[in-house]
Coordinates of C-alpha atoms and ligand atoms in Angstrom, one line a residue:
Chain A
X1 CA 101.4 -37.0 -14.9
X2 CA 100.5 -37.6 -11.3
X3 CA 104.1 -39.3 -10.7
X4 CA 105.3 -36.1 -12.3
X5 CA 103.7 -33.3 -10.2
X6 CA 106.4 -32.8 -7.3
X7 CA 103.5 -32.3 -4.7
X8 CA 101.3 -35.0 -6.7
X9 CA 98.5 -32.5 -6.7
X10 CA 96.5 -33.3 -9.7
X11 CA 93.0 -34.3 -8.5
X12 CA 93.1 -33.6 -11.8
X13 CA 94.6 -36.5 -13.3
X14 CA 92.3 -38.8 -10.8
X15 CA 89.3 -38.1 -12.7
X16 CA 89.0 -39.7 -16.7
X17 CA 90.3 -38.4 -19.3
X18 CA 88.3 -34.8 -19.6
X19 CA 89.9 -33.2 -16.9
X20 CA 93.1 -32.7 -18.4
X21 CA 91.5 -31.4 -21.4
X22 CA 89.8 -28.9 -19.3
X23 CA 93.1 -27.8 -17.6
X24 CA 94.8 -27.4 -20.7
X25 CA 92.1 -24.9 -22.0
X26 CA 92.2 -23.0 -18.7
X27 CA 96.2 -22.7 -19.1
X28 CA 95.3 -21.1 -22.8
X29 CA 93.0 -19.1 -21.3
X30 CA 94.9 -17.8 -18.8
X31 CA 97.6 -17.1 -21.3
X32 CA 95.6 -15.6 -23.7
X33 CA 94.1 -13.4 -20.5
X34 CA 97.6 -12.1 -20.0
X35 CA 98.6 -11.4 -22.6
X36 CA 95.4 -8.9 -24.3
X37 CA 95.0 -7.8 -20.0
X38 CA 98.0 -6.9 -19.1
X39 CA 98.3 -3.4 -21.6
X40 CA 94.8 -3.2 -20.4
X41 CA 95.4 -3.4 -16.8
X42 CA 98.5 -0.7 -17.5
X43 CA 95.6 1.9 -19.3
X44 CA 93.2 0.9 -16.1
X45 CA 95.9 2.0 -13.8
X46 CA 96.5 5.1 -15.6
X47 CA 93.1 6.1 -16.1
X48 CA 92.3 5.8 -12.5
X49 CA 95.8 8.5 -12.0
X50 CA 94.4 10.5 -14.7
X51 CA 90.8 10.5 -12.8
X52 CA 92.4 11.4 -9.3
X53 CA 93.9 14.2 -11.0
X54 CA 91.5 15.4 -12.2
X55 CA 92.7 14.3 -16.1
X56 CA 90.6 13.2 -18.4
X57 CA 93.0 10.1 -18.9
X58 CA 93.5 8.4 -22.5
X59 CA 91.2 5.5 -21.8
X60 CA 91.8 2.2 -20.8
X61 CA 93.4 1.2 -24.1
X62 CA 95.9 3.7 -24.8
X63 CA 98.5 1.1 -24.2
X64 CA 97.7 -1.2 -27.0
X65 CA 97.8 1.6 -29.6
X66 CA 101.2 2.2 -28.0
X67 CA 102.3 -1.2 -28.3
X68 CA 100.8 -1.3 -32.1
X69 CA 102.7 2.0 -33.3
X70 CA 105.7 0.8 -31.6
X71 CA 105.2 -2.4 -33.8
X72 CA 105.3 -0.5 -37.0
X73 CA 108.3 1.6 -36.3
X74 CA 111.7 1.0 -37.2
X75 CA 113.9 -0.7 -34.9
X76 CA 117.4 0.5 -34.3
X77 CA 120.5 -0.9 -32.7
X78 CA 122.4 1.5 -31.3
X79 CA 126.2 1.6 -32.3
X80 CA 128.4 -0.7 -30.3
X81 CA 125.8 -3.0 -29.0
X82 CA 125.8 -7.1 -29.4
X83 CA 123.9 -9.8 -28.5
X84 CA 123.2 -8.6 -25.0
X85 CA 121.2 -6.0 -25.6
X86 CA 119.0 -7.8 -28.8
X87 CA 118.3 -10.9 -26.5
X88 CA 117.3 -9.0 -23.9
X89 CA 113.6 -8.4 -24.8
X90 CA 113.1 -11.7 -25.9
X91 CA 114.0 -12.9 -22.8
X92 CA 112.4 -11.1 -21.1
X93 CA 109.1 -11.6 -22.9
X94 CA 110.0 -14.9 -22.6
X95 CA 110.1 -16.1 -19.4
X96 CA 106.7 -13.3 -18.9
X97 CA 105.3 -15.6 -20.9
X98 CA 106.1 -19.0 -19.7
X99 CA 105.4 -17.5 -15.7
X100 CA 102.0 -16.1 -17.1
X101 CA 101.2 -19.9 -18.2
X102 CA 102.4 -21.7 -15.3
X103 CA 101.3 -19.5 -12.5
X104 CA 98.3 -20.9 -10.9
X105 CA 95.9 -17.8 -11.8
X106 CA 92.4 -19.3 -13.2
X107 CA 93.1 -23.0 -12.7
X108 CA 95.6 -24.8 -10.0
X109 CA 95.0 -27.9 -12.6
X110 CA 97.0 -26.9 -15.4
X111 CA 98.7 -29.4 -17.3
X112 CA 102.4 -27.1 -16.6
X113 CA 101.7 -27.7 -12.3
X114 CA 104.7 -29.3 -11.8
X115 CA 106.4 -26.7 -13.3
X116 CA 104.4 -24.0 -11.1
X117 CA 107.7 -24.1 -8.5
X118 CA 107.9 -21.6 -6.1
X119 CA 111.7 -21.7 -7.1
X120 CA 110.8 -22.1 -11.0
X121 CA 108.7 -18.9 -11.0
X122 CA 111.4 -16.5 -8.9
X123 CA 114.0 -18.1 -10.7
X124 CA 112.3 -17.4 -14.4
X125 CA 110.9 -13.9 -13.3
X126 CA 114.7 -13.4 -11.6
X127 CA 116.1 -14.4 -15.2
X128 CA 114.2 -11.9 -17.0
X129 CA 115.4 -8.9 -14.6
X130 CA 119.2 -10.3 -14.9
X131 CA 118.2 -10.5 -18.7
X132 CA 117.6 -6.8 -19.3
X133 CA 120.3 -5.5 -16.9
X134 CA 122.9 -7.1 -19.5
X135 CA 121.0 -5.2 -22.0
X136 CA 121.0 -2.2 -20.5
X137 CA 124.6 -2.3 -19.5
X138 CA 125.3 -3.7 -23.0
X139 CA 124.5 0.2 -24.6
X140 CA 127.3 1.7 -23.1
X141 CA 125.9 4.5 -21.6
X142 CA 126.3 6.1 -18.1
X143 CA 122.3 5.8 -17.8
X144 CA 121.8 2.0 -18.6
X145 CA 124.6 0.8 -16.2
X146 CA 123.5 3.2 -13.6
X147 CA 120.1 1.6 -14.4
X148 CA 121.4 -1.9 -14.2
X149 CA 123.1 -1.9 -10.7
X150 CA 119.9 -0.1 -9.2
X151 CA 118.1 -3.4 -10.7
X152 CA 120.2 -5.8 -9.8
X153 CA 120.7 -4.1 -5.7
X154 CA 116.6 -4.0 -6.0
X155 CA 116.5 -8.2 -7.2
X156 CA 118.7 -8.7 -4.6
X157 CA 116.4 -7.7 -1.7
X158 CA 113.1 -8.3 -3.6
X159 CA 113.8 -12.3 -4.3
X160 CA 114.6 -13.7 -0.9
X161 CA 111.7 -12.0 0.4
X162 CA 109.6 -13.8 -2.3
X163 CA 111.1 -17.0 -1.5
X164 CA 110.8 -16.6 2.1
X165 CA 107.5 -15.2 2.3
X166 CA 106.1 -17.7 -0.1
X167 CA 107.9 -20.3 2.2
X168 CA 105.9 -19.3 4.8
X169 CA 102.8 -20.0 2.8
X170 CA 104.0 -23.4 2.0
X171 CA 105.1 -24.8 5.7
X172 CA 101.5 -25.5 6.1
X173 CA 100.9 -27.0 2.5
X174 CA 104.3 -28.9 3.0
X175 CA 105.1 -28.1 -0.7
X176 CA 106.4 -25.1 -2.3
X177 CA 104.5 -26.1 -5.4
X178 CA 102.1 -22.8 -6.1
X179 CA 99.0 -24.5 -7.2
X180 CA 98.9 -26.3 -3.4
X181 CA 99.2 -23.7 -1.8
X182 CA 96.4 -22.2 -3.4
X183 CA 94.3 -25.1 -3.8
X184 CA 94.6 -25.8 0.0
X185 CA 94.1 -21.8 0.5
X186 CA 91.1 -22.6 -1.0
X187 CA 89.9 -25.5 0.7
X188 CA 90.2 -23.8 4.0
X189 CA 89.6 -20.0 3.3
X190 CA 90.3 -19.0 7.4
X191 CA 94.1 -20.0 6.7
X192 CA 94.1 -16.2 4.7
X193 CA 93.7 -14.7 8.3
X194 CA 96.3 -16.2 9.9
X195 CA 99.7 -14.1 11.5
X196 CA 101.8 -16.2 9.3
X197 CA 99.2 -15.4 6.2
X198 CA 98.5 -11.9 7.5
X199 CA 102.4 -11.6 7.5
X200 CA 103.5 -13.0 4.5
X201 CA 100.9 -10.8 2.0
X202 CA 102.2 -7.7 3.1
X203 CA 105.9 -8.7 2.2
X204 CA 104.4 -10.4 -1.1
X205 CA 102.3 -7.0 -1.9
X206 CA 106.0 -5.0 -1.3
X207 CA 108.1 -7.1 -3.2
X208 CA 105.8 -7.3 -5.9
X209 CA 105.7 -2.6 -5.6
X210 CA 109.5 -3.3 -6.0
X211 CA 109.7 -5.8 -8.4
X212 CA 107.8 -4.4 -10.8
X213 CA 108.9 -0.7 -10.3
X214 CA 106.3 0.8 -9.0
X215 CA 106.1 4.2 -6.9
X216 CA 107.6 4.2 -4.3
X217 CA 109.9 2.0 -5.5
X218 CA 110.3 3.4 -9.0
X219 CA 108.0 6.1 -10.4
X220 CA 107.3 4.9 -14.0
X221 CA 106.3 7.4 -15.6
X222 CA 109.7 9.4 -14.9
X223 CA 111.5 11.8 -17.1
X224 CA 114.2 12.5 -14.7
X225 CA 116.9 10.1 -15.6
X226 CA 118.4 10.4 -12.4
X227 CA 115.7 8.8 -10.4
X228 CA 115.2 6.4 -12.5
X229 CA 115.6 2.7 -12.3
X230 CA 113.7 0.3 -14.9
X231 CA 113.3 3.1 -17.2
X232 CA 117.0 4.3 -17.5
X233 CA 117.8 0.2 -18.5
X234 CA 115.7 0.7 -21.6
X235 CA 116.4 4.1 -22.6
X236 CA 118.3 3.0 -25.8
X237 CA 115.3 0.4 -26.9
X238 CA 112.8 1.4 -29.9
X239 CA 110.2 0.3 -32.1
X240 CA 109.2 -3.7 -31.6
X241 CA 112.4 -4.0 -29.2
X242 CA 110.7 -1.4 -26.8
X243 CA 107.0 -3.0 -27.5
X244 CA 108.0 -6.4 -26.5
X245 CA 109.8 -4.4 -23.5
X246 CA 106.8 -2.7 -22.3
X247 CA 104.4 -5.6 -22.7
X248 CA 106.9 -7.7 -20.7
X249 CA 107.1 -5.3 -17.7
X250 CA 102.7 -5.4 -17.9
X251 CA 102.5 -8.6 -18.0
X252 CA 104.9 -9.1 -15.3
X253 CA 102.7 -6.7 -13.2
X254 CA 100.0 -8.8 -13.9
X255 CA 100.8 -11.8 -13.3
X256 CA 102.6 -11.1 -9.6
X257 CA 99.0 -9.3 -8.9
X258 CA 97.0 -12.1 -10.4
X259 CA 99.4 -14.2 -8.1
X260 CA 99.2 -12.2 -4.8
X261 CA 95.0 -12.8 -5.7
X262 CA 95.1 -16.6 -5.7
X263 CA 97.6 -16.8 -2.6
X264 CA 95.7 -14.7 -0.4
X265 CA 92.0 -14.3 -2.0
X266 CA 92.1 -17.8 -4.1
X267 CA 87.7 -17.5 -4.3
X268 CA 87.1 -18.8 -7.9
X269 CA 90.2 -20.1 -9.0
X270 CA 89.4 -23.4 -10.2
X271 CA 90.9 -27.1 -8.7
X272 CA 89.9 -29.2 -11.0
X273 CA 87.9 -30.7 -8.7
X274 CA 85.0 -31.0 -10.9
X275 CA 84.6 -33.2 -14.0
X276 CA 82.4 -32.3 -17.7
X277 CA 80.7 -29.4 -17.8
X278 CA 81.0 -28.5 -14.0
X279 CA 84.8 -28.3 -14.8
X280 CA 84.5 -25.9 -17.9
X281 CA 82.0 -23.8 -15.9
X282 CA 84.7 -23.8 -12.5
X283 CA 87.5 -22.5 -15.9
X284 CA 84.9 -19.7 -16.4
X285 CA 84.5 -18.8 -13.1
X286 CA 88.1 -18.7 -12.6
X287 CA 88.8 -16.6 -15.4
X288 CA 86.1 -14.4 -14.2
X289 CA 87.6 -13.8 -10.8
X290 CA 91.3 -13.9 -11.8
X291 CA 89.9 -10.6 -14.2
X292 CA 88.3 -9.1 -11.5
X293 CA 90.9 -9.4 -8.6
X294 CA 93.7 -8.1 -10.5
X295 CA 91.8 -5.1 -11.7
X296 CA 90.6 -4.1 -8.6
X297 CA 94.4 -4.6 -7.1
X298 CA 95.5 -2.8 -10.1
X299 CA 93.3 0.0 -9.4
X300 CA 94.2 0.2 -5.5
X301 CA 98.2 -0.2 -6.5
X302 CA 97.2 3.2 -8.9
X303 CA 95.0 4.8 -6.3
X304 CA 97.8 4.3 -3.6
X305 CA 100.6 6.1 -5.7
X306 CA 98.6 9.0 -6.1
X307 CA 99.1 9.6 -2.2
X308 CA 102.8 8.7 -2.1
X309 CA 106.1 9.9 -3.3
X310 CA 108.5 8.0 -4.7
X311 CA 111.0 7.4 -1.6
X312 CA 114.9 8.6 -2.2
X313 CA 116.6 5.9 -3.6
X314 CA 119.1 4.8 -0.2
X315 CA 116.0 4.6 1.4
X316 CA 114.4 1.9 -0.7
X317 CA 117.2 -0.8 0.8
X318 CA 114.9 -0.2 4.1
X319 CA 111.8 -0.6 3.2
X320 CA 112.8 -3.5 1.4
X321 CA 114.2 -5.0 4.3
X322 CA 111.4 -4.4 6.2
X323 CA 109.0 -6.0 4.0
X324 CA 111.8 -8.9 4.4
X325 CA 111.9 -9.2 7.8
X326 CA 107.8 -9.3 7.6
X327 CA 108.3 -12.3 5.7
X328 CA 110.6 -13.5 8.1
X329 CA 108.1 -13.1 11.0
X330 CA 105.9 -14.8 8.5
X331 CA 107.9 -18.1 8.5
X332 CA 108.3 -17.9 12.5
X333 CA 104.6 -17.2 13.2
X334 CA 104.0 -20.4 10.8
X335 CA 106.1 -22.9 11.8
X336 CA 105.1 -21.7 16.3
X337 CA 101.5 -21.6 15.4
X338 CA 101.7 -24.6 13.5
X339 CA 103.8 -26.7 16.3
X340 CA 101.3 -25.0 19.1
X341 CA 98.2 -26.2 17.2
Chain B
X1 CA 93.5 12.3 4.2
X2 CA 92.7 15.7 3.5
X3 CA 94.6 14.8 0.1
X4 CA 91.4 12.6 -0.5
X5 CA 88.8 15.2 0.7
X6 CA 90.8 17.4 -1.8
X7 CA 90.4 15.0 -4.3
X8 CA 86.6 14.6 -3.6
X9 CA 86.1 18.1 -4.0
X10 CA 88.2 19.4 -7.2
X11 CA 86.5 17.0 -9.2
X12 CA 87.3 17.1 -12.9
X13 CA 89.6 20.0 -13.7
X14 CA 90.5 18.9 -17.4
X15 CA 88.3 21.3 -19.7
X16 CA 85.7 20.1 -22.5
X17 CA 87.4 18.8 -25.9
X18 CA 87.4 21.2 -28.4
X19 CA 86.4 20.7 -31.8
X20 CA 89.0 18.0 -33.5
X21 CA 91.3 20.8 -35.0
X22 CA 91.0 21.1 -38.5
X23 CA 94.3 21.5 -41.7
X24 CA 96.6 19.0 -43.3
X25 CA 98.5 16.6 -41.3
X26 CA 102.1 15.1 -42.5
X27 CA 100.8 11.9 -44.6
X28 CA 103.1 9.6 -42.7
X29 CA 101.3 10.8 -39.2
X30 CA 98.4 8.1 -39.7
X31 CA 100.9 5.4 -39.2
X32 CA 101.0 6.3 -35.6
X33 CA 97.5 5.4 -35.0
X34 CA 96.3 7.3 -32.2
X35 CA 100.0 7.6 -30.0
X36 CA 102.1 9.9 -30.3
X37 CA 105.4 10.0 -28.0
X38 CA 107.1 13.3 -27.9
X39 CA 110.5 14.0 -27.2
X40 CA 110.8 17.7 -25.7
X41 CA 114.3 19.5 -27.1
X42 CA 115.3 22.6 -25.4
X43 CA 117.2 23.9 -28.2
X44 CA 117.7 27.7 -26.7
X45 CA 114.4 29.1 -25.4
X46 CA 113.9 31.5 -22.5
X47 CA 111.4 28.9 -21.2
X48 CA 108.2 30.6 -22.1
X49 CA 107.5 28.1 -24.3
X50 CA 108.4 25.2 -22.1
X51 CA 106.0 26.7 -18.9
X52 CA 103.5 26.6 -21.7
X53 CA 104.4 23.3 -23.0
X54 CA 103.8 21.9 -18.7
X55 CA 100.6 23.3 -19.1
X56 CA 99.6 21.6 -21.9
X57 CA 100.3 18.4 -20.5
X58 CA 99.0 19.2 -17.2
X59 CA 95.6 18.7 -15.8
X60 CA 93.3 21.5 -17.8
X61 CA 94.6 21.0 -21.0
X62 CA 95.3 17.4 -20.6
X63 CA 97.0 16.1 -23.9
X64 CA 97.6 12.7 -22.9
X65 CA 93.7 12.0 -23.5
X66 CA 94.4 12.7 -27.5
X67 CA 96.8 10.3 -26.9
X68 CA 99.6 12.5 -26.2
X69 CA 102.9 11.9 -24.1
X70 CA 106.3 13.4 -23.1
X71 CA 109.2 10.8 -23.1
X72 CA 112.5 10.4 -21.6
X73 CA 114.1 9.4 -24.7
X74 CA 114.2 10.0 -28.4
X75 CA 114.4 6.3 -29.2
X76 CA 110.6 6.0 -27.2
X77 CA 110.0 9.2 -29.1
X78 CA 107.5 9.7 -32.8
X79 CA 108.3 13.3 -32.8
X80 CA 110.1 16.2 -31.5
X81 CA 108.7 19.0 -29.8
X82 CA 111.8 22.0 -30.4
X83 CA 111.5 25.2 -28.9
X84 CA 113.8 28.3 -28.9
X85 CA 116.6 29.0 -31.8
X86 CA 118.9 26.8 -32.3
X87 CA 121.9 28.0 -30.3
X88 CA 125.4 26.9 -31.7
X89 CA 126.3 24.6 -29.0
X90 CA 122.6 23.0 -29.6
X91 CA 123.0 22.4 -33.6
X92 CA 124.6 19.6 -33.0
X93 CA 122.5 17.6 -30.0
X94 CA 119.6 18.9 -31.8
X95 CA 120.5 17.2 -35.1
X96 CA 121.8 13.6 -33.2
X97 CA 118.2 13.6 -31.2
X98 CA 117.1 13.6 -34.7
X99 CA 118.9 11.4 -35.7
X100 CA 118.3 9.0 -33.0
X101 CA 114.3 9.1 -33.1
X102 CA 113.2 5.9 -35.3
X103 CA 111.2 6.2 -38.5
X104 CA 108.5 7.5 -39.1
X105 CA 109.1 10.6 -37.4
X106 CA 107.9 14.0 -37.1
X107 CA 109.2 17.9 -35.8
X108 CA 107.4 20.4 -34.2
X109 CA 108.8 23.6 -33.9
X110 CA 107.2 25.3 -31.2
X111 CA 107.2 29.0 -30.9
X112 CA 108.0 32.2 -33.0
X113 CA 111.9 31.4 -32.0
X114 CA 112.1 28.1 -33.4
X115 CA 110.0 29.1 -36.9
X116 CA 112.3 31.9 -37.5
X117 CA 114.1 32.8 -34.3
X118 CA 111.6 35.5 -33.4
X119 CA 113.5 38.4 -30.7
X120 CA 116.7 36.5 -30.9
X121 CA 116.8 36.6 -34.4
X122 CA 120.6 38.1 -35.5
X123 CA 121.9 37.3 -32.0
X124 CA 125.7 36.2 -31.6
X125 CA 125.0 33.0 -30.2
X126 CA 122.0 32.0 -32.7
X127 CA 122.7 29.8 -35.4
X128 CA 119.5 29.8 -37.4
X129 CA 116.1 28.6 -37.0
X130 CA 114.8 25.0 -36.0
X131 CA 114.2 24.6 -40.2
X132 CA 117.6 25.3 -40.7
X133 CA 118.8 22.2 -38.9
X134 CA 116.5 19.6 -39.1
X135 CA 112.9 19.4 -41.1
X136 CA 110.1 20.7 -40.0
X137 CA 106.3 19.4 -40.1
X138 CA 104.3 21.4 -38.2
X139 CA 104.9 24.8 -36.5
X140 CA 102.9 26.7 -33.9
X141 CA 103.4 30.6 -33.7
X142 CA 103.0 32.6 -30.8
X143 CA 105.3 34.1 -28.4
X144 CA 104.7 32.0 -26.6
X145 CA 102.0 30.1 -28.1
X146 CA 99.0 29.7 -26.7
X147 CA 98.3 26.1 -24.8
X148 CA 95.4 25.8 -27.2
X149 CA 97.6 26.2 -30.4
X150 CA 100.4 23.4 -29.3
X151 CA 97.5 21.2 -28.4
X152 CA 95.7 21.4 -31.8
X153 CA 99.3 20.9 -33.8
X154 CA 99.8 18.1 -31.5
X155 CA 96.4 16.5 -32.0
X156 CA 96.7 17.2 -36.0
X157 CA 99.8 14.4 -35.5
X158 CA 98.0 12.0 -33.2
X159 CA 94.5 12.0 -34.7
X160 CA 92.7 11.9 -32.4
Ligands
SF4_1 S1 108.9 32.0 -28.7 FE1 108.8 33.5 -27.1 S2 108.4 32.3 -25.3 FE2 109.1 30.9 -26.8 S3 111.3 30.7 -26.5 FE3 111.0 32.3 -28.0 S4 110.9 34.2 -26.8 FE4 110.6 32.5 -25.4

């Protein structure tokens, strides 16, 4: 395991055998985390809306009884659709899935590490976009192309700000594995107020607005098909097709929060540093504070697109340039600080 | 910033619950569970109905909390909300969006146009009621209705 992990992280797999035991339950329960949260992070954020407006607001788990009626209805494939547009939830639910378990959220010990790439985890969440814009350009229909090439000229800005501004984060950890950076993070909690840091989570927080189509990137709660962008790709989905759909784009939400917590507030996530029960208690901790940071991100992210407007679409190439050009400061300010220090 | 002060200060517009409304709902409605997506279909009104409809859906009447809420597309949708006759170049859209809602699903005909075209009924362009063309399971009179009467038809469908 240790020759495995490209960045040979495991302290993990230094201690006897119970560590990796311990890691594996954390990867479940981080999982299993994701998956129940993430609907319940999507009623959270729509209940604080519904507060600010002075709503009542459906409660906090409005989303699962969505996601269960949605279960139970019929599903349809529109006439003159293939493969495309089937796979395309799967997929997507997919590679939500395999990102929620290897993303270092409770534990940077898990068992998956070496798969928790920098490169891995934009490629997979990259794959799942690309996924759905075939689907929604598989339908036919004026709205789910038009929705597809607004996706795909979004991915194209948000993913080399990702990589770059993650690359930042990972000149001083000299590896772009994600549980390094966060266990170092960690070690040294100062590194979070560095330029380079400072930089880089400000790209990280836009990209992750864009990516998953937030306002003012994307209002999600549209009914305008013109403005919209994620919702006009699915327009043609129902029952379990538009479920696994809408759990996807949660848990996607979730885990790039959950992600931007550990990078740049990694308090509680556990390094497996510990051994017996110390280690299961560290797990607890973690989940604990992986809960906690993402809901109270979630709940600023809600709070801050009741001030805001979503921006007209030829003006969302700017702003996404800007947040990549923060990230590009980012790397600068890392590798000048780094050589002056 | 004076958008938060604003915010601060209004508070809690939505008013107080009324009494879960009472009267049969459609059988198949308890397969929903508590959500209910609705698809809104312009099918010929003058807009009274849809003005009302905003308000329903807005902060004071607030149906999302029964679990409520308007959708982009019939495929998201459990039911359709129809107001207005049903104008000859809408029979056929109207039937289609029917068509394309999955099972189980449900029609509302909002209004005294859509029950049985109410002031436009006998008008050139009219060609019948919202019965006519597609079933109906629940109906809310009025001209236009009152917010209170669409909420408590919706509410008979969601449950809640
Ligand atoms: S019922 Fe009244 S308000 Fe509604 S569409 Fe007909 S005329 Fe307009």
């Amino acid at each position: 395991m240790t020759g495995l992990s490209s960045a040979g992280l495991s302290s993990a797999g230094l201690n006897a055998a119970g560590p990796d035991a311990v890691g594996l339950i954390a990867t479940v329960l981080q999982v299993v985390l994701v998956v129940v949260g993430a609907p319940l992070l999507t009623g959270l954020m729509r209940q604080v809306r519904a507060r600010m407006e002075g709503r009542a607001g459906a409660g906090v788990l409005q989303p699962w009884r969505d996601l269960r009626k949605l279960l139970r209805k019929e599903p349809i494939d529109p006439r003159g659709t293939g493969w495309p547009f089937r796979l395309a939830p799967l997929v997507l639910a997919g590679t939500a899935l395999v990102v929620a378990a290897v993303v270092p959220l409770v534990t940077t010990a898990s068992p998956l590490d070496s798969a928790a790439d920098l490169f891995a985890v934009t490629a997979l969440l990259a794959l799942g976009s690309v996924a759905l814009a075939l689907g929604g350009l598989d339908t036919g229909t004026a709205f789910g192309g038009m929705g597809a090439s607004r996706e795909v000229t979004v991915l194209a800005l948000v993913e080399p700000t990702i990589l770059v501004s993650v690359f930042a984060l990972s000149v001083r950890a000299g590896s772009t594995n994600l549980g390094t950076i966060v266990g170092l993070t960690e070690a040294d909690p100062m590194r979070v107020l560095s330029p380079a840091s400072l930089l880089a989570a400000v790209a990280l927080a836009l990209v992750t607005i864009a990516e998953t189509g937030r306002i003012p990137v994307d209002n999600p709660s549209t009914h305008l098909e013109l403005t919209m962008i994620h919702e006009a790709m699915v327009l043609e989905y129902s029952g379990p097709d538009l479920a696994l759909i809408e759990w996807a784009s949660a848990a996607r939400l979730t885990v790039l929060l959950g992600l931007l917590g550990s990078l740049f507030l990694p308090w509680g996530v556990a390094t497996g540093g510990a051994a017996g029960m110390g280690a299961l208690v560290a797990v607890l901790v973690g989940v604990a504070a992986f809960a906690a940071k993402t809901a109270v991100l979630g709940m600023l992210l809600a709070a801050g697109e009741v001030f805001m407007a979503k921006l007209r679409l030829f003006r969302i190439p700017e702003l996404l340039a800007g947040s990549f050009l923060l990230a590009l400061l980012a790397v600068a300010a890392s590798y000048f600080l780094a050589g002056g220090a | 910033m004076s958008l938060w002060r604003k915010i601060r200060k209004t508070g809690r517009v939505a008013e107080p619950a009324p009494e879960r409304p009472t009267g049969e709902a459609p059988p198949e409605a308890a397969k929903l569970g508590g959500s209910v997506q609705f698809r809104h279909v312009d099918a010929g009104s003058c807009n009274g109905c849809e003005v009302e409809i905003g308000s329903v859906f807005g902060p004071v009447y607030d149906a999302e909390r029964y679990g409520a809420r308007l959708v982009a597309s019939p495929r998201h949708a459990d039911a359709l909300l129809v107001t207005g006759p049903v104008t000859r170049n809408m029979e056929v859209p109207l039937r289609r969006t029917y068509e394309a809602v999955p099972e189980p699903r449900f029609v509302v005909a909002v209004g005294d146009c859509a029950r049985d075209c109410g002031v436009f009924a006998g008008a050139y362009g009219v060609a019948g009621a919202v019965g006519d063309v597609v079933p109906v399971d629940a109906e809310v009179p009025g001209c236009p209705p009152e917010p209170e009467a669409i909420i408590a038809a919706l509410r008979r469908l969601t449950g809640r």
